[in-house]
mmCIF file with all atom_site columns, C-alpha atoms in Angstrom:
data_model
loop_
_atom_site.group_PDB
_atom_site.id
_atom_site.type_symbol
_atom_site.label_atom_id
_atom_site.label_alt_id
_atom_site.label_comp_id
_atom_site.label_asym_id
_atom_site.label_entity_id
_atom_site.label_seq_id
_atom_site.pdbx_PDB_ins_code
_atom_site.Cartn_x
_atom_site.Cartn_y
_atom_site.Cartn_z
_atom_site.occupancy
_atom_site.B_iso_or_equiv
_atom_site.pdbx_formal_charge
_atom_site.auth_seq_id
_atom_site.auth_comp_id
_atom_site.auth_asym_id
_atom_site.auth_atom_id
_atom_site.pdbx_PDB_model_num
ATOM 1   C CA . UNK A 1 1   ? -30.123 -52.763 19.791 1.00 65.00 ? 1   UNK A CA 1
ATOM 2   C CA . UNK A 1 2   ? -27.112 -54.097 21.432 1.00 80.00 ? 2   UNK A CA 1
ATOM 3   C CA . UNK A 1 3   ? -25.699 -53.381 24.964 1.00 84.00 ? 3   UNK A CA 1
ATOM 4   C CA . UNK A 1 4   ? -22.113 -52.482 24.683 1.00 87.00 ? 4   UNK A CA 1
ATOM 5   C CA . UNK A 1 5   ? -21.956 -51.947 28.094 1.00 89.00 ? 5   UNK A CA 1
ATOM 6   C CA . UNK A 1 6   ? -23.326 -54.848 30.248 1.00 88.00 ? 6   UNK A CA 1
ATOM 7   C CA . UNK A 1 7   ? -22.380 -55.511 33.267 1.00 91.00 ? 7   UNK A CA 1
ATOM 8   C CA . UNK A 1 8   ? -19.272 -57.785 33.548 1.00 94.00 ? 8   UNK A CA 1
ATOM 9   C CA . UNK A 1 9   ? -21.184 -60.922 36.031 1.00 94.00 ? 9   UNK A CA 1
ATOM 10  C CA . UNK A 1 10  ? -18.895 -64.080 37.269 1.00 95.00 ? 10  UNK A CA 1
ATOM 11  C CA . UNK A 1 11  ? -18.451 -67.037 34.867 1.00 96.00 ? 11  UNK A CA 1
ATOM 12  C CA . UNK A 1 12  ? -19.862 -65.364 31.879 1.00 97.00 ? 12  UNK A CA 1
ATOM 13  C CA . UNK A 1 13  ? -17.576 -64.629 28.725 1.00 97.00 ? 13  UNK A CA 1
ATOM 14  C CA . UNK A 1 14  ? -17.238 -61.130 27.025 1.00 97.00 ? 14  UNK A CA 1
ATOM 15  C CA . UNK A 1 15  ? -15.775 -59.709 23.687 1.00 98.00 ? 15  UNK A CA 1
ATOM 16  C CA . UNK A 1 16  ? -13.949 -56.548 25.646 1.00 98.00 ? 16  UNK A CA 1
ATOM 17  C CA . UNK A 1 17  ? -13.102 -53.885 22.973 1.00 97.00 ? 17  UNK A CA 1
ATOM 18  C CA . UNK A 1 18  ? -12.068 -50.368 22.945 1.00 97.00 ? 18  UNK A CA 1
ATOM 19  C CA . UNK A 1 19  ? -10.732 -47.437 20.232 1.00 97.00 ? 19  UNK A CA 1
ATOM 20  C CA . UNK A 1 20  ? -8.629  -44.553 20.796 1.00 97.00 ? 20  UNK A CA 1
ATOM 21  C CA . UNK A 1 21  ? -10.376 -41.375 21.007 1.00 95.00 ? 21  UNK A CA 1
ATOM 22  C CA . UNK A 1 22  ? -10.345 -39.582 17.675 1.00 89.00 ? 22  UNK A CA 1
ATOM 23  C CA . UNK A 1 23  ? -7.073  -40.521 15.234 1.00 90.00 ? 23  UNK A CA 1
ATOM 24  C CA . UNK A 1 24  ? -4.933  -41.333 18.067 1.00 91.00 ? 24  UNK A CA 1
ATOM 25  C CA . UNK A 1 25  ? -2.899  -44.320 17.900 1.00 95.00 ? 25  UNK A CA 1
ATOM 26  C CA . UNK A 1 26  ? -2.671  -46.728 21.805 1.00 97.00 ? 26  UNK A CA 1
ATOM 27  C CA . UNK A 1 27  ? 0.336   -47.749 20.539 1.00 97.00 ? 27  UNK A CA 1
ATOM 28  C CA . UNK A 1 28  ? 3.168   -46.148 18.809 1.00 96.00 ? 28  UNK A CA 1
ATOM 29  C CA . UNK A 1 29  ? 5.906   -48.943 19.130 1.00 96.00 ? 29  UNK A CA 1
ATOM 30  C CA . UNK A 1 30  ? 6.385   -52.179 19.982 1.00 97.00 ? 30  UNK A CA 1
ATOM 31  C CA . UNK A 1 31  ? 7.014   -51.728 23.705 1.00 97.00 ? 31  UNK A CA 1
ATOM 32  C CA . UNK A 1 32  ? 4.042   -49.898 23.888 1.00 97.00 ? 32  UNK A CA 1
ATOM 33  C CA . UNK A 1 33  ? 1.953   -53.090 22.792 1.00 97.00 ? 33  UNK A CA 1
ATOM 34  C CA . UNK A 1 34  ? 3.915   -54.996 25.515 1.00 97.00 ? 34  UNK A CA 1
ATOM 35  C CA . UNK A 1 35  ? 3.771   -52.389 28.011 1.00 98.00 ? 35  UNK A CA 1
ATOM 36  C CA . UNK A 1 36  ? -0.051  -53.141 27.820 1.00 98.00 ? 36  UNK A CA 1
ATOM 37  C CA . UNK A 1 37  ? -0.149  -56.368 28.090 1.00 96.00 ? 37  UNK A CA 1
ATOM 38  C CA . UNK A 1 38  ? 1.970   -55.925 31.182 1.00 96.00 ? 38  UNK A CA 1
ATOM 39  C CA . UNK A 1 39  ? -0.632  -53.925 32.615 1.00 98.00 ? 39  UNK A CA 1
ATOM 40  C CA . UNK A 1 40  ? -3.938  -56.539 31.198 1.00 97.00 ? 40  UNK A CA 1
ATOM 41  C CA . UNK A 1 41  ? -1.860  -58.816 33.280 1.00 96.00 ? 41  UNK A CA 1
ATOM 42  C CA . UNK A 1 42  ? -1.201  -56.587 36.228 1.00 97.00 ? 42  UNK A CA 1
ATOM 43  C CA . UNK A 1 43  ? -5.185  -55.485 35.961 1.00 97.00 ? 43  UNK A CA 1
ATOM 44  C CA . UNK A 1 44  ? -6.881  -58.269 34.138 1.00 97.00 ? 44  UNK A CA 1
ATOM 45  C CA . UNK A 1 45  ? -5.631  -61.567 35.123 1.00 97.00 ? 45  UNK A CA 1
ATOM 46  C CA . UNK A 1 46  ? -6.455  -61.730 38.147 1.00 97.00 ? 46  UNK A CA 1
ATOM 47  C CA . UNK A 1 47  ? -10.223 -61.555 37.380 1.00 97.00 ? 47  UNK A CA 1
ATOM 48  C CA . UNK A 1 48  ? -10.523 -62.628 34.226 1.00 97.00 ? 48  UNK A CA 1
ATOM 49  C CA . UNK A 1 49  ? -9.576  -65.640 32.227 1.00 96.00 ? 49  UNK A CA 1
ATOM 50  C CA . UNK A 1 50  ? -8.074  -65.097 28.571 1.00 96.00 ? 50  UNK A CA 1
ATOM 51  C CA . UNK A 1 51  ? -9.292  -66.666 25.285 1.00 95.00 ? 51  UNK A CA 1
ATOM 52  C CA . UNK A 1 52  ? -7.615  -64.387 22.636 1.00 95.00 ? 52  UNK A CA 1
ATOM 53  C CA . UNK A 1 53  ? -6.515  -61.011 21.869 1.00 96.00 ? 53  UNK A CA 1
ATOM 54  C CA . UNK A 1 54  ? -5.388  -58.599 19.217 1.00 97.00 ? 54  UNK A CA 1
ATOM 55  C CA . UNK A 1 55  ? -3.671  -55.348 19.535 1.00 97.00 ? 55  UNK A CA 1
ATOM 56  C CA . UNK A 1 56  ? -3.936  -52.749 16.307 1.00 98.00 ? 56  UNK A CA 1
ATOM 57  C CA . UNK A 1 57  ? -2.573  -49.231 16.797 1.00 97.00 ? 57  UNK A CA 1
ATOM 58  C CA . UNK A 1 58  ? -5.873  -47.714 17.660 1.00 96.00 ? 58  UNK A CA 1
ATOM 59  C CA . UNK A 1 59  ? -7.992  -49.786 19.278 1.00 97.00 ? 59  UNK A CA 1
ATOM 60  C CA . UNK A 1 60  ? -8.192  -54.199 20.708 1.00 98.00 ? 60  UNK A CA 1
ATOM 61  C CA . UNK A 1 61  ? -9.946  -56.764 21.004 1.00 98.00 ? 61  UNK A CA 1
ATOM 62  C CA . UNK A 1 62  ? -10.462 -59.353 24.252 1.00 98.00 ? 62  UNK A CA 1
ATOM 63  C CA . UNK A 1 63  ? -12.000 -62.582 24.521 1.00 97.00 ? 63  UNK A CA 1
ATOM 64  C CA . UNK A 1 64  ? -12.289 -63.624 28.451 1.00 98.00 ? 64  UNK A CA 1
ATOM 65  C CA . UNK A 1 65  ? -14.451 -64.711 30.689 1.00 97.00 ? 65  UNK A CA 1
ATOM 66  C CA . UNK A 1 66  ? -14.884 -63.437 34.204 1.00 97.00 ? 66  UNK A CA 1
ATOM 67  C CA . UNK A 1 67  ? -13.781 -65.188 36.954 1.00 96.00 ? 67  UNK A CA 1
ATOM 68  C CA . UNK A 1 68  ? -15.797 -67.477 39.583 1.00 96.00 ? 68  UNK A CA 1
ATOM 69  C CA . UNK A 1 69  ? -17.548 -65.387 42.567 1.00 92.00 ? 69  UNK A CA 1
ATOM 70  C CA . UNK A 1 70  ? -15.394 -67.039 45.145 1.00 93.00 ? 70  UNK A CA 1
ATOM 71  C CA . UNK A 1 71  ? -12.199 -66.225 42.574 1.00 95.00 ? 71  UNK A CA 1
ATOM 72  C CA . UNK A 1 72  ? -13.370 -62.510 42.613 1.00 94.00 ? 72  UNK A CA 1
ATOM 73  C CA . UNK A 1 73  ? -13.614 -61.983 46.664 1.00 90.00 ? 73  UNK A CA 1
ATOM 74  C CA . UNK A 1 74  ? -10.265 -63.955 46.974 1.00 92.00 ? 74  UNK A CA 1
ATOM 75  C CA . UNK A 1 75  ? -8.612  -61.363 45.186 1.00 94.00 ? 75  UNK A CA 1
ATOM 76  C CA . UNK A 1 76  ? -10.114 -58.384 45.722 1.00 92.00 ? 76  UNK A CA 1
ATOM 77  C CA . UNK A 1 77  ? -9.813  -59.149 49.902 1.00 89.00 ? 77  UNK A CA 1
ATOM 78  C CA . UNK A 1 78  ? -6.220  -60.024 49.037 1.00 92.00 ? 78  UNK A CA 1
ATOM 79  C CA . UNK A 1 79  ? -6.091  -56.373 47.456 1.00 89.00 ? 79  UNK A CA 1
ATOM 80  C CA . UNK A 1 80  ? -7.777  -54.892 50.211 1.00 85.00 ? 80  UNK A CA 1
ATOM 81  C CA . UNK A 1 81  ? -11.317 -54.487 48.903 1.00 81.00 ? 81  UNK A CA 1
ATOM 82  C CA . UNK A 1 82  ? -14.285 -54.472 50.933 1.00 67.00 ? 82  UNK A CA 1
ATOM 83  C CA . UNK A 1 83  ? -16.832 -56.435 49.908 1.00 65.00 ? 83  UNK A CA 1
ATOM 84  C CA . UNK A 1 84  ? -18.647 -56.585 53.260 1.00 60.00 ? 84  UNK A CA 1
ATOM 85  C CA . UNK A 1 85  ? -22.196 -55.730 52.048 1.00 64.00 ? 85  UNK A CA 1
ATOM 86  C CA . UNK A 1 86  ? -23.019 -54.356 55.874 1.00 61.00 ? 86  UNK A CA 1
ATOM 87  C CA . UNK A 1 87  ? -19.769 -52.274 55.251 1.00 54.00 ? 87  UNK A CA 1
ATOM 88  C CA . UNK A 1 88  ? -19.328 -48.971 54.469 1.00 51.00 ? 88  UNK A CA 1
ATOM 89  C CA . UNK A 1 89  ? -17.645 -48.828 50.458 1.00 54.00 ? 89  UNK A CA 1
ATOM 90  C CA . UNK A 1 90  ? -19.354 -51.821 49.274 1.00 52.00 ? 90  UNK A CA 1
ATOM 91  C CA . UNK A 1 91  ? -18.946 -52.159 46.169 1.00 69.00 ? 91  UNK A CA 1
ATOM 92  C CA . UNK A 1 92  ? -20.231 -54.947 44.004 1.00 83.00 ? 92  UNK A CA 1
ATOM 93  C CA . UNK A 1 93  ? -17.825 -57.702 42.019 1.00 86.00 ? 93  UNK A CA 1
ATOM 94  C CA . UNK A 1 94  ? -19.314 -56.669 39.160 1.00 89.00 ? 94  UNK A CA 1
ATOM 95  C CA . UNK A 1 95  ? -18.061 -52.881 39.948 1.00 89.00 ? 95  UNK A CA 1
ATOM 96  C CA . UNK A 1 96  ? -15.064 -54.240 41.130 1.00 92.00 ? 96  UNK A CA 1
ATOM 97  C CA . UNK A 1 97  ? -14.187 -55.921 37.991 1.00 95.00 ? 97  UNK A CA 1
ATOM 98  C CA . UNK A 1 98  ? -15.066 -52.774 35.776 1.00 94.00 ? 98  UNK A CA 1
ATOM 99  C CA . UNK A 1 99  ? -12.924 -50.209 37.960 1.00 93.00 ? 99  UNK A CA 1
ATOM 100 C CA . UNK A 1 100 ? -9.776  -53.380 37.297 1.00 96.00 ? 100 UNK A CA 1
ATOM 101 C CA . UNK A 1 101 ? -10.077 -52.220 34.061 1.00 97.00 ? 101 UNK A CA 1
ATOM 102 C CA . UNK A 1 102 ? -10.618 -48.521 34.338 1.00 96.00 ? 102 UNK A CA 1
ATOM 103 C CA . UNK A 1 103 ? -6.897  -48.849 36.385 1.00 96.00 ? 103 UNK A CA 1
ATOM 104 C CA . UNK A 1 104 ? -5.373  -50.523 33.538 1.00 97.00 ? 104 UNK A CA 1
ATOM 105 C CA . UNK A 1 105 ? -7.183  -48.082 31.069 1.00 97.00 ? 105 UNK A CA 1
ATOM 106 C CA . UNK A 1 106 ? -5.802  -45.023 33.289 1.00 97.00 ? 106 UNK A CA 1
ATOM 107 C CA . UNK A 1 107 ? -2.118  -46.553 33.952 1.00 97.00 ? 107 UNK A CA 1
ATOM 108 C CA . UNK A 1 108 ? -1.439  -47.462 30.242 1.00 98.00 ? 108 UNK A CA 1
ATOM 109 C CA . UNK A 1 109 ? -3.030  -43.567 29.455 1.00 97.00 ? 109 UNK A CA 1
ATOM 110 C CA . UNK A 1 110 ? -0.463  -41.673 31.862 1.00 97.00 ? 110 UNK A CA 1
ATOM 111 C CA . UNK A 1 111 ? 2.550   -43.739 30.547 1.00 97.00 ? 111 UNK A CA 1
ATOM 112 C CA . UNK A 1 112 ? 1.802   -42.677 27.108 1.00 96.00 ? 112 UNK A CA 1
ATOM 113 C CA . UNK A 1 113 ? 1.134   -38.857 28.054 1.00 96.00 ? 113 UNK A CA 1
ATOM 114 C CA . UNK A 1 114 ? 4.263   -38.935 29.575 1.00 96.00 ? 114 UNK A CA 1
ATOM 115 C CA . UNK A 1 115 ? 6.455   -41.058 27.343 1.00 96.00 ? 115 UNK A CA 1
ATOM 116 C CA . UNK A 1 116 ? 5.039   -38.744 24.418 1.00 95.00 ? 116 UNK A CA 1
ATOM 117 C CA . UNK A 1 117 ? 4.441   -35.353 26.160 1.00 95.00 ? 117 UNK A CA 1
ATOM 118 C CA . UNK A 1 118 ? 0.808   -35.544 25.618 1.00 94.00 ? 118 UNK A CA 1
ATOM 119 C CA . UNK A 1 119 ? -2.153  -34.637 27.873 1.00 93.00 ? 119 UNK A CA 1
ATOM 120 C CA . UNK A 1 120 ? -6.311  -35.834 27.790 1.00 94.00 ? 120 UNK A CA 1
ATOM 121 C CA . UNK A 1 121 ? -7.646  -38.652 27.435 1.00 95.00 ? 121 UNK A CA 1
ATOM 122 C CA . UNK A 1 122 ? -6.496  -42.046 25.076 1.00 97.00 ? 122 UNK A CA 1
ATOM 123 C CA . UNK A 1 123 ? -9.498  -43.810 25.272 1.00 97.00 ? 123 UNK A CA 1
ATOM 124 C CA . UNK A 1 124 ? -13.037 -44.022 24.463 1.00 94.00 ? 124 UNK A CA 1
ATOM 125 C CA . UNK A 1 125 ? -15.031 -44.084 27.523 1.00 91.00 ? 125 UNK A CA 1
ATOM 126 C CA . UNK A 1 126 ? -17.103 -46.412 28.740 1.00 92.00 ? 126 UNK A CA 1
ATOM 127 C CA . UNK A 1 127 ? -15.176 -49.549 27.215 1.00 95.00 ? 127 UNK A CA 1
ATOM 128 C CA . UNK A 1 128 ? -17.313 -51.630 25.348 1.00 96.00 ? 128 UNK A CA 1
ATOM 129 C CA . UNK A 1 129 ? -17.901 -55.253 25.651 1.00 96.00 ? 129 UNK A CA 1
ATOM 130 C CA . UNK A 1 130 ? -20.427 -58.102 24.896 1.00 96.00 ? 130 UNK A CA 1
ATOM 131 C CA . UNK A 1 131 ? -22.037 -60.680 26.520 1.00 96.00 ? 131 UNK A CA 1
ATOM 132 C CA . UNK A 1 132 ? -20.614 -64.056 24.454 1.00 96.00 ? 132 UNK A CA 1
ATOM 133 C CA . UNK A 1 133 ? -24.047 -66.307 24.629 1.00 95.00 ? 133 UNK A CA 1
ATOM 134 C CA . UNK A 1 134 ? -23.305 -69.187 22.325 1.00 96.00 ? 134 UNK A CA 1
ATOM 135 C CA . UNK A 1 135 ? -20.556 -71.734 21.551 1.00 96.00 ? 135 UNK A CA 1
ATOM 136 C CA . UNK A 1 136 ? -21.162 -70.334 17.429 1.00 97.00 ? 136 UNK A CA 1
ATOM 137 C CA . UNK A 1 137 ? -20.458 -66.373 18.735 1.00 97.00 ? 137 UNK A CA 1
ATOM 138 C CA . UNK A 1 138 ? -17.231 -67.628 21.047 1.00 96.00 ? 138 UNK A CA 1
ATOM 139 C CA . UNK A 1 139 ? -15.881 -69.799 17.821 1.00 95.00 ? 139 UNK A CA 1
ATOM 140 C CA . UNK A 1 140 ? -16.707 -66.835 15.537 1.00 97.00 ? 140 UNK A CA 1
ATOM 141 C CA . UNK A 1 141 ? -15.479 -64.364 17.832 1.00 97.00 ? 141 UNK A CA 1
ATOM 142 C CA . UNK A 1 142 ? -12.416 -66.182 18.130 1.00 94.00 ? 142 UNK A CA 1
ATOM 143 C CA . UNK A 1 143 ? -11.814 -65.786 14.680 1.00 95.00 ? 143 UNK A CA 1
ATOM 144 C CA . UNK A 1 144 ? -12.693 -62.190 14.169 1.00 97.00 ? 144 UNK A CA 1
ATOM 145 C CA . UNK A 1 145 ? -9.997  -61.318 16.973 1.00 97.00 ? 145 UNK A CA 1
ATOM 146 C CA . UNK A 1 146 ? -7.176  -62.647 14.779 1.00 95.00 ? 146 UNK A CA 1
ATOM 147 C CA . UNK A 1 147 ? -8.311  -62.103 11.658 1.00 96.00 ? 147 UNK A CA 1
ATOM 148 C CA . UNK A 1 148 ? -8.518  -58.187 12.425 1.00 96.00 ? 148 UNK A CA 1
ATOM 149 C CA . UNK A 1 149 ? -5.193  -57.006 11.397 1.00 96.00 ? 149 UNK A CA 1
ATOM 150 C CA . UNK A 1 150 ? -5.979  -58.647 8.213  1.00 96.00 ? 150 UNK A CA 1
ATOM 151 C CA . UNK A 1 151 ? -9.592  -56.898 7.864  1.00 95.00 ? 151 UNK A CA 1
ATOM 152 C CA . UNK A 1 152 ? -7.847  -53.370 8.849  1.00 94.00 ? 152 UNK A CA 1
ATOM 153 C CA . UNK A 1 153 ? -5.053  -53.736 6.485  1.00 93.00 ? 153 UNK A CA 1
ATOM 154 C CA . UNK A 1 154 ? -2.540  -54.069 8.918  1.00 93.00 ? 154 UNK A CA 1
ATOM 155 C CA . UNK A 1 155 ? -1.017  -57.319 7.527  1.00 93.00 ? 155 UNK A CA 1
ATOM 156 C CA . UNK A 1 156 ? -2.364  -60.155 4.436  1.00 94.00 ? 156 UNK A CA 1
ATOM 157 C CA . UNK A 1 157 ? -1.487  -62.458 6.731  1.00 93.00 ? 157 UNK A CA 1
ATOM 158 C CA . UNK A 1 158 ? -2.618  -62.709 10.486 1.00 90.00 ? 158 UNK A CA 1
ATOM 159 C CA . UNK A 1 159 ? 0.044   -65.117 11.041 1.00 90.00 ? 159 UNK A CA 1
ATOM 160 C CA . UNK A 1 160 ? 2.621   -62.388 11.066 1.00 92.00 ? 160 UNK A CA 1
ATOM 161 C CA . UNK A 1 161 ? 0.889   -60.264 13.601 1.00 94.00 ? 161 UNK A CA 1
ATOM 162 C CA . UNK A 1 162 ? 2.939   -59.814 16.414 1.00 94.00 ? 162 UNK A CA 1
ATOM 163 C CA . UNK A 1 163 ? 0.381   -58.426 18.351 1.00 95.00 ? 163 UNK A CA 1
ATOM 164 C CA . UNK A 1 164 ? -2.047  -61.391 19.315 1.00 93.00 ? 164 UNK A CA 1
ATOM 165 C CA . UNK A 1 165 ? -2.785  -64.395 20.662 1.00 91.00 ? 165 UNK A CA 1
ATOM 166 C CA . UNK A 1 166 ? -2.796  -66.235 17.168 1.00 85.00 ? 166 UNK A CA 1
ATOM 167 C CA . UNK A 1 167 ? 0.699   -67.583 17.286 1.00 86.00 ? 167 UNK A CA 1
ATOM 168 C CA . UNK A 1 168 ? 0.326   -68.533 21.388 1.00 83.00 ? 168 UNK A CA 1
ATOM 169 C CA . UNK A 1 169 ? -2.439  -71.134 19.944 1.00 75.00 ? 169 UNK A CA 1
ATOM 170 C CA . UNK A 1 170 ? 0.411   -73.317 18.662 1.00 75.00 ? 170 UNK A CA 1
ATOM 171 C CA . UNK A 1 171 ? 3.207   -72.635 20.882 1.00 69.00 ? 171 UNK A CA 1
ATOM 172 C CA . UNK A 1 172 ? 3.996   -75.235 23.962 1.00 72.00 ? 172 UNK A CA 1
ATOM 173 C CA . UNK A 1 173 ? 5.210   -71.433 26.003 1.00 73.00 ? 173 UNK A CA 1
ATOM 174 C CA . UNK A 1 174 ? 3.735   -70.795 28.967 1.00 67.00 ? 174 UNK A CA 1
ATOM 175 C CA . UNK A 1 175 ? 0.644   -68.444 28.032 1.00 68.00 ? 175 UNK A CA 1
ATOM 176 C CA . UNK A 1 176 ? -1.914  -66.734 30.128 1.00 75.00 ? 176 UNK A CA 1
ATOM 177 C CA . UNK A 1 177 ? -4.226  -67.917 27.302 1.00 72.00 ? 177 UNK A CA 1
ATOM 178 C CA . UNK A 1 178 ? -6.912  -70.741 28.445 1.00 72.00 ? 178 UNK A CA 1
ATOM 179 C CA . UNK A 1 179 ? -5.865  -72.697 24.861 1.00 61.00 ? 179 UNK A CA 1
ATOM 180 C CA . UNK A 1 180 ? -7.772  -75.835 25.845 1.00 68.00 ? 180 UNK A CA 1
ATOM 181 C CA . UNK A 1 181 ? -10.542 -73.928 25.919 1.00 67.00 ? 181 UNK A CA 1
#
């Protein structure tokens, strides 16, 4: 049986996903889906490096890969973490990296309770993600990302999906996305 919810170690590469909790939609309008990546930028970037995404209306999909050790305690000292183990608070990189995206998960949720008046939860908790072990999986998985809208119904052709990373695969614009990779 698969782990959905390993932890998320330095230098290895993940397929993050989540859903909205029951027929809720994450995103209602088009500056909602920017509004998030906003915050995966605010949250994310700094500890993880971006392969591909894809935004639907209830749920995404991530490929990334976790930054380097020395990466991790850059930032997180620059943020005012402690990871001192002979500290009081330690908390691991690993933890660290998790709570990044329990803030992003959190900040997203109370901008959409309060841009639509709504209260609870948005989504499913814990996010899920997998450990990517093989170059086969991280080409396949590449694939699946931006093929989804398709799959869903969203679209016949993923081309016209605003909402991923497809179209930033053949653009010379500046892009968060490691394309080379």
């Amino acid at each position: 049986m698969k782990d959905y919810t390993p932890a998320l170690i330095p230098e290895s590469t993940y397929h993050v996903f989540n859903h909205a909790v029951s027929t809720d939609n994450l995103f209602r309008s088009d500056e909602n889906y920017r509004f998030f990546l906003r915050k995966y930028t605010h949250y994310i970037a700094p500890v993880a490096d971006t392969f591909a995404y894809c935004l639907l209306p209830n749920h995404f999909h991530f490929a990334l890969r976790i930054k380097s050790e020395n990466e991790l305690a850059i930032y997180f000292k620059s943020i005012g973490k402690q990871l001192d183990k002979n500290r009081p608070k330690f908390q691991s990189l690993e933890k660290l990296v998790s709570l990044q995206f329990s803030h992003m998960f959190n900040s997203y949720t109370q901008a959409l309770n309060k841009q639509f008046s709504r209260k609870g939860v948005l989504f499913r908790k814990p996010f899920r993600r997998l450990l990517i072990d093989s170059d086969s999986y991280f080409r396949d998985l590449i694939h699946y990302i931006h093929f989804n809208p398709v799959h869903h119904g969203f679209t016949n052709d993923l081309r016209t999906w605003k909402h991923s990373s497809f179209e930033s695969f053949y653009s010379d614009k500046s892009s968060l996305l490691k394309r080379d990779e």
